[in-house]
Amino acid sequence: MVKKSGLQLEVLSLYRRAIRMALRKPPPSREQFLLFVRYTFRTTASSVTSRDVTAIEHLLRKGRRQIETFESSHVKVCSVSEQSKLIPSLYLRLSNLMSAVP
């Protein structure tokens, strides 16, 4: 197994924190928060290269502030666009197609 860099570990830690935050929300809105977290991480990850350390550090700071806001007990609902609802199923279909190719 390849050892992960400090920056990779920070990103994974932020993602886990975001998922835990979503799972602590009320059941009716929990799925919306999870969709938001997945969509945000996927779209943000595709918009920056792994070598752009400055951009990644900026996105980490921005993500931490956003999660701190969402962790508040006053935030109970998260609105998710129709586009972001399609992304997880699209990735699932693509990964299934990729694994089927010899």
Coordinates of N, CA, C and O in Angstrom, one line a residue:
M1 N 0.8 -1.2 0.0 CA 0.0 0.0 0.0 C 0.9 1.2 0.0 O 1.9 1.3 0.7
V2 N 0.5 2.2 -0.8 CA 1.3 3.4 -0.9 C 0.9 4.4 0.2 O -0.3 4.5 0.5
K3 N 1.9 4.9 0.8 CA 1.7 5.9 1.9 C 1.1 7.2 1.4 O 1.6 7.7 0.4
K4 N 0.1 7.7 2.0 CA -0.6 8.9 1.6 C 0.2 10.2 2.1 O 0.7 10.1 3.2
S5 N 0.2 11.2 1.3 CA 0.8 12.5 1.7 C 0.0 13.2 2.8 O -1.2 12.8 3.0
G6 N 0.6 14.1 3.5 CA -0.2 14.9 4.5 C -1.4 15.6 3.9 O -2.4 15.6 4.6
L7 N -1.3 16.1 2.7 CA -2.4 16.8 2.1 C -3.5 15.8 1.8 O -4.7 16.1 2.0
Q8 N -3.2 14.6 1.3 CA -4.2 13.6 1.0 C -4.9 13.2 2.3 O -6.1 13.0 2.3
L9 N -4.2 13.1 3.4 CA -4.8 12.7 4.7 C -5.7 13.8 5.2 O -6.8 13.5 5.7
E10 N -5.4 15.1 4.9 CA -6.2 16.2 5.3 C -7.5 16.2 4.5 O -8.6 16.4 5.1
V11 N -7.4 15.9 3.2 CA -8.7 15.8 2.4 C -9.6 14.7 2.8 O -10.8 14.8 3.0
L12 N -9.0 13.5 3.1 CA -9.8 12.4 3.6 C -10.4 12.7 4.9 O -11.6 12.3 5.2
S13 N -9.7 13.3 5.8 CA -10.2 13.7 7.1 C -11.4 14.7 7.0 O -12.4 14.5 7.7
L14 N -11.2 15.6 6.1 CA -12.3 16.6 5.8 C -13.6 15.9 5.3 O -14.7 16.1 5.7
Y15 N -13.3 14.9 4.4 CA -14.5 14.2 3.8 C -15.2 13.4 4.9 O -16.4 13.4 4.9
R16 N -14.4 12.7 5.7 CA -15.0 11.9 6.8 C -15.8 12.8 7.7 O -16.9 12.4 8.2
R17 N -15.2 14.0 8.0 CA -15.9 14.9 8.9 C -17.2 15.4 8.3 O -18.3 15.5 9.0
A18 N -17.2 15.6 7.0 CA -18.4 16.0 6.3 C -19.5 14.9 6.3 O -20.7 15.2 6.5
I19 N -19.1 13.7 6.1 CA -20.0 12.6 6.1 C -20.6 12.4 7.5 O -21.8 12.2 7.7
R20 N -19.8 12.5 8.5 CA -20.3 12.4 9.9 C -21.3 13.5 10.2 O -22.3 13.3 10.8
M21 N -21.0 14.8 9.7 CA -21.9 15.9 9.9 C -23.2 15.6 9.3 O -24.3 15.8 9.8
A22 N -23.2 15.0 8.0 CA -24.4 14.7 7.3 C -25.2 13.6 8.1 O -26.5 13.7 8.1
L23 N -24.6 12.7 8.6 CA -25.2 11.6 9.3 C -25.9 12.0 10.6 O -26.7 11.4 11.2
R24 N -25.4 13.2 11.2 CA -26.0 13.7 12.4 C -27.2 14.6 12.2 O -27.9 15.0 13.1
K25 N -27.5 14.8 10.9 CA -28.7 15.7 10.6 C -30.0 14.9 10.8 O -30.0 13.6 10.8
P26 N -31.1 15.6 10.9 CA -32.4 14.9 11.0 C -32.6 13.9 9.8 O -32.3 14.3 8.7
P27 N -33.2 12.8 10.1 CA -33.4 11.8 9.0 C -34.1 12.3 7.7 O -33.6 11.9 6.6
P28 N -35.1 13.2 7.8 CA -35.7 13.6 6.5 C -34.7 14.4 5.6 O -34.8 14.3 4.4
S29 N -33.7 15.1 6.1 CA -32.8 15.8 5.3 C -31.4 15.2 5.2 O -30.5 15.7 4.5
R30 N -31.2 14.1 5.9 CA -29.9 13.4 5.9 C -29.4 13.1 4.5 O -28.2 13.3 4.1
E31 N -30.3 12.5 3.6 CA -29.9 12.1 2.3 C -29.5 13.3 1.5 O -28.6 13.3 0.7
Q32 N -30.2 14.5 1.7 CA -29.8 15.7 0.9 C -28.4 16.2 1.3 O -27.6 16.6 0.4
F33 N -28.1 16.1 2.6 CA -26.7 16.5 3.0 C -25.7 15.6 2.4 O -24.6 16.0 2.0
L34 N -26.0 14.3 2.4 CA -25.0 13.3 1.9 C -24.8 13.5 0.4 O -23.7 13.5 -0.1
L35 N -25.9 13.8 -0.3 CA -25.7 14.1 -1.8 C -24.9 15.4 -2.0 O -24.0 15.4 -2.9
F36 N -25.2 16.4 -1.1 CA -24.4 17.6 -1.2 C -22.9 17.4 -1.0 O -22.1 17.9 -1.8
V37 N -22.6 16.6 0.0 CA -21.2 16.4 0.3 C -20.5 15.6 -0.8 O -19.4 16.0 -1.3
R38 N -21.1 14.6 -1.3 CA -20.6 13.8 -2.4 C -20.4 14.6 -3.7 O -19.3 14.6 -4.3
Y39 N -21.4 15.3 -4.0 CA -21.4 16.1 -5.2 C -20.3 17.2 -5.1 O -19.5 17.4 -6.0
T40 N -20.2 17.9 -4.0 CA -19.2 18.9 -3.8 C -17.8 18.4 -3.9 O -17.0 19.0 -4.6
F41 N -17.5 17.3 -3.2 CA -16.2 16.7 -3.3 C -15.8 16.2 -4.7 O -14.7 16.4 -5.2
R42 N -16.8 15.6 -5.4 CA -16.5 15.1 -6.7 C -16.2 16.2 -7.7 O -15.3 16.2 -8.5
T43 N -17.1 17.2 -7.7 CA -16.9 18.3 -8.6 C -15.7 19.2 -8.3 O -15.0 19.6 -9.2
T44 N -15.4 19.4 -7.0 CA -14.2 20.1 -6.7 C -13.0 19.4 -7.0 O -12.0 19.9 -7.5
A45 N -13.0 18.1 -6.8 CA -11.8 17.3 -7.1 C -11.5 17.3 -8.5 O -10.3 17.3 -8.9
S46 N -12.5 17.3 -9.4 CA -12.2 17.3 -10.8 C -11.8 18.6 -11.3 O -11.4 18.7 -12.5
S47 N -12.0 19.7 -10.5 CA -11.6 21.0 -11.0 C -10.2 21.4 -10.7 O -9.8 22.5 -11.1
V48 N -9.5 20.6 -9.9 CA -8.1 21.0 -9.5 C -7.2 19.8 -9.7 O -7.6 18.6 -9.5
T49 N -6.0 20.0 -10.1 CA -5.0 18.9 -10.3 C -4.4 18.6 -8.9 O -4.3 19.4 -8.0
S50 N -3.9 17.4 -8.8 CA -3.2 16.9 -7.6 C -1.9 17.7 -7.3 O -1.5 17.7 -6.2
R51 N -1.4 18.3 -8.3 CA -0.1 19.0 -8.1 C -0.3 20.5 -7.7 O 0.7 21.2 -7.3
D52 N -1.5 21.0 -7.7 CA -1.8 22.4 -7.4 C -2.1 22.5 -5.9 O -3.2 22.6 -5.4
V53 N -1.0 22.5 -5.1 CA -1.0 22.4 -3.6 C -1.7 23.7 -3.1 O -2.5 23.6 -2.1
T54 N -1.4 24.8 -3.6 CA -2.0 26.1 -3.1 C -3.5 26.0 -3.3 O -4.2 26.4 -2.3
A55 N -4.0 25.6 -4.4 CA -5.5 25.5 -4.6 C -6.1 24.5 -3.7 O -7.2 24.7 -3.1
I56 N -5.4 23.4 -3.5 CA -6.0 22.3 -2.6 C -6.0 22.9 -1.1 O -7.0 22.7 -0.4
E57 N -5.0 23.6 -0.7 CA -5.0 24.1 0.7 C -6.1 25.2 0.8 O -6.8 25.2 1.8
H58 N -6.3 26.0 -0.2 CA -7.4 26.9 -0.2 C -8.8 26.2 -0.1 O -9.6 26.6 0.7
L59 N -9.0 25.2 -0.9 CA -10.2 24.4 -0.9 C -10.4 23.7 0.5 O -11.6 23.6 1.0
L60 N -9.4 23.3 1.1 CA -9.5 22.7 2.4 C -10.0 23.7 3.5 O -10.8 23.4 4.3
R61 N -9.4 24.9 3.4 CA -9.8 26.0 4.4 C -11.3 26.3 4.1 O -12.1 26.5 5.1
K62 N -11.6 26.5 2.8 CA -13.0 26.8 2.5 C -14.0 25.7 2.9 O -15.0 25.9 3.5
G63 N -13.6 24.4 2.7 CA -14.4 23.3 3.1 C -14.6 23.2 4.6 O -15.7 22.9 5.1
R64 N -13.5 23.5 5.4 CA -13.6 23.5 6.9 C -14.6 24.5 7.3 O -15.4 24.2 8.2
R65 N -14.5 25.7 6.8 CA -15.5 26.8 7.2 C -16.9 26.4 6.8 O -17.8 26.6 7.6
Q66 N -17.1 25.8 5.7 CA -18.4 25.4 5.2 C -19.0 24.3 6.2 O -20.1 24.4 6.6
I67 N -18.2 23.3 6.5 CA -18.6 22.3 7.4 C -18.9 22.8 8.8 O -19.9 22.4 9.4
E68 N -18.1 23.7 9.3 CA -18.4 24.3 10.6 C -19.8 25.0 10.6 O -20.5 24.9 11.5
T69 N -20.1 25.7 9.5 CA -21.4 26.3 9.3 C -22.5 25.2 9.4 O -23.5 25.3 10.1
F70 N -22.3 24.2 8.6 CA -23.4 23.1 8.5 C -23.5 22.3 9.8 O -24.5 21.7 10.0
E71 N -22.4 22.2 10.6 CA -22.5 21.4 11.8 C -23.3 22.1 12.9 O -23.7 21.5 13.8
S72 N -23.7 23.4 12.7 CA -24.5 24.1 13.6 C -25.9 23.3 13.7 O -26.4 22.9 12.7
S73 N -26.4 23.3 14.9 CA -27.7 22.6 15.1 C -28.8 23.4 14.5 O -29.9 22.9 14.4
H74 N -28.5 24.7 14.1 CA -29.6 25.5 13.5 C -29.8 25.2 12.1 O -30.8 25.5 11.5
V75 N -28.8 24.6 11.4 CA -28.9 24.2 10.0 C -29.5 22.8 10.0 O -28.9 21.8 10.4
K76 N -30.8 22.7 9.5 CA -31.5 21.5 9.5 C -31.8 20.9 8.1 O -32.2 19.8 7.9
V77 N -31.7 21.8 7.1 CA -32.1 21.4 5.7 C -31.1 21.9 4.7 O -30.4 22.9 4.9
C78 N -30.9 21.1 3.7 CA -29.9 21.4 2.7 C -30.6 21.2 1.3 O -31.2 20.2 1.1
S79 N -30.5 22.2 0.5 CA -31.2 22.1 -0.8 C -30.2 21.6 -1.8 O -29.1 22.1 -1.9
V80 N -30.6 20.6 -2.6 CA -29.7 20.0 -3.6 C -30.4 20.1 -5.0 O -31.6 19.8 -5.1
S81 N -29.6 20.5 -6.0 CA -30.2 20.7 -7.3 C -30.4 19.4 -8.0 O -29.8 18.4 -7.6
E82 N -31.2 19.4 -9.0 CA -31.5 18.2 -9.8 C -30.2 17.6 -10.4 O -30.0 16.4 -10.5
Q83 N -29.3 18.5 -10.9 CA -28.0 18.1 -11.5 C -27.2 17.3 -10.5 O -26.6 16.2 -10.9
S84 N -27.1 17.7 -9.3 CA -26.3 17.0 -8.3 C -26.9 15.7 -7.9 O -26.2 14.8 -7.5
K85 N -28.2 15.5 -8.1 CA -28.9 14.2 -7.8 C -28.5 13.2 -8.8 O -28.5 12.0 -8.6
L86 N -28.2 13.7 -10.0 CA -27.8 12.7 -11.1 C -26.4 12.3 -11.1 O -26.1 11.2 -11.6
I87 N -25.5 13.0 -10.5 CA -24.1 12.7 -10.5 C -23.8 11.4 -9.8 O -23.1 10.6 -10.5
P88 N -24.2 11.1 -8.6 CA -23.9 9.8 -8.0 C -24.3 8.6 -8.9 O -23.5 7.6 -9.1
S89 N -25.4 8.6 -9.5 CA -25.9 7.5 -10.4 C -25.0 7.4 -11.7 O -24.7 6.4 -12.2
L90 N -24.6 8.6 -12.2 CA -23.8 8.6 -13.4 C -22.4 8.0 -13.1 O -21.9 7.2 -13.8
Y91 N -21.8 8.4 -11.9 CA -20.5 7.8 -11.5 C -20.6 6.3 -11.3 O -19.8 5.5 -11.7
L92 N -21.7 5.8 -10.8 CA -21.9 4.4 -10.5 C -22.0 3.7 -11.9 O -21.4 2.6 -12.0
R93 N -22.8 4.2 -12.8 CA -22.9 3.6 -14.1 C -21.5 3.6 -14.8 O -21.2 2.6 -15.4
L94 N -20.8 4.7 -14.8 CA -19.5 4.7 -15.4 C -18.5 3.7 -14.8 O -17.8 3.0 -15.5
S95 N -18.5 3.6 -13.5 CA -17.6 2.7 -12.8 C -18.0 1.2 -13.2 O -17.2 0.4 -13.3
N96 N -19.3 0.9 -13.3 CA -19.8 -0.4 -13.7 C -19.3 -0.7 -15.1 O -18.9 -1.8 -15.4
L97 N -19.4 0.3 -16.0 CA -19.0 0.1 -17.4 C -17.5 -0.1 -17.4 O -17.0 -1.0 -18.2
M98 N -16.7 0.6 -16.7 CA -15.2 0.5 -16.7 C -14.8 -0.8 -16.1 O -13.9 -1.4 -16.6
S99 N -15.5 -1.4 -15.1 CA -15.1 -2.6 -14.6 C -15.5 -3.8 -15.5 O -14.9 -4.9 -15.4
A100 N -16.4 -3.6 -16.4 CA -16.9 -4.6 -17.3 C -15.9 -4.8 -18.5 O -15.9 -5.8 -19.2
V101 N -15.2 -3.7 -18.8 CA -14.2 -3.7 -19.9 C -13.0 -4.6 -19.5 O -12.4 -4.3 -18.5
P102 N -12.6 -5.6 -20.4 CA -11.5 -6.4 -20.1 C -10.2 -5.7 -20.2 O -9.9 -4.7 -20.8

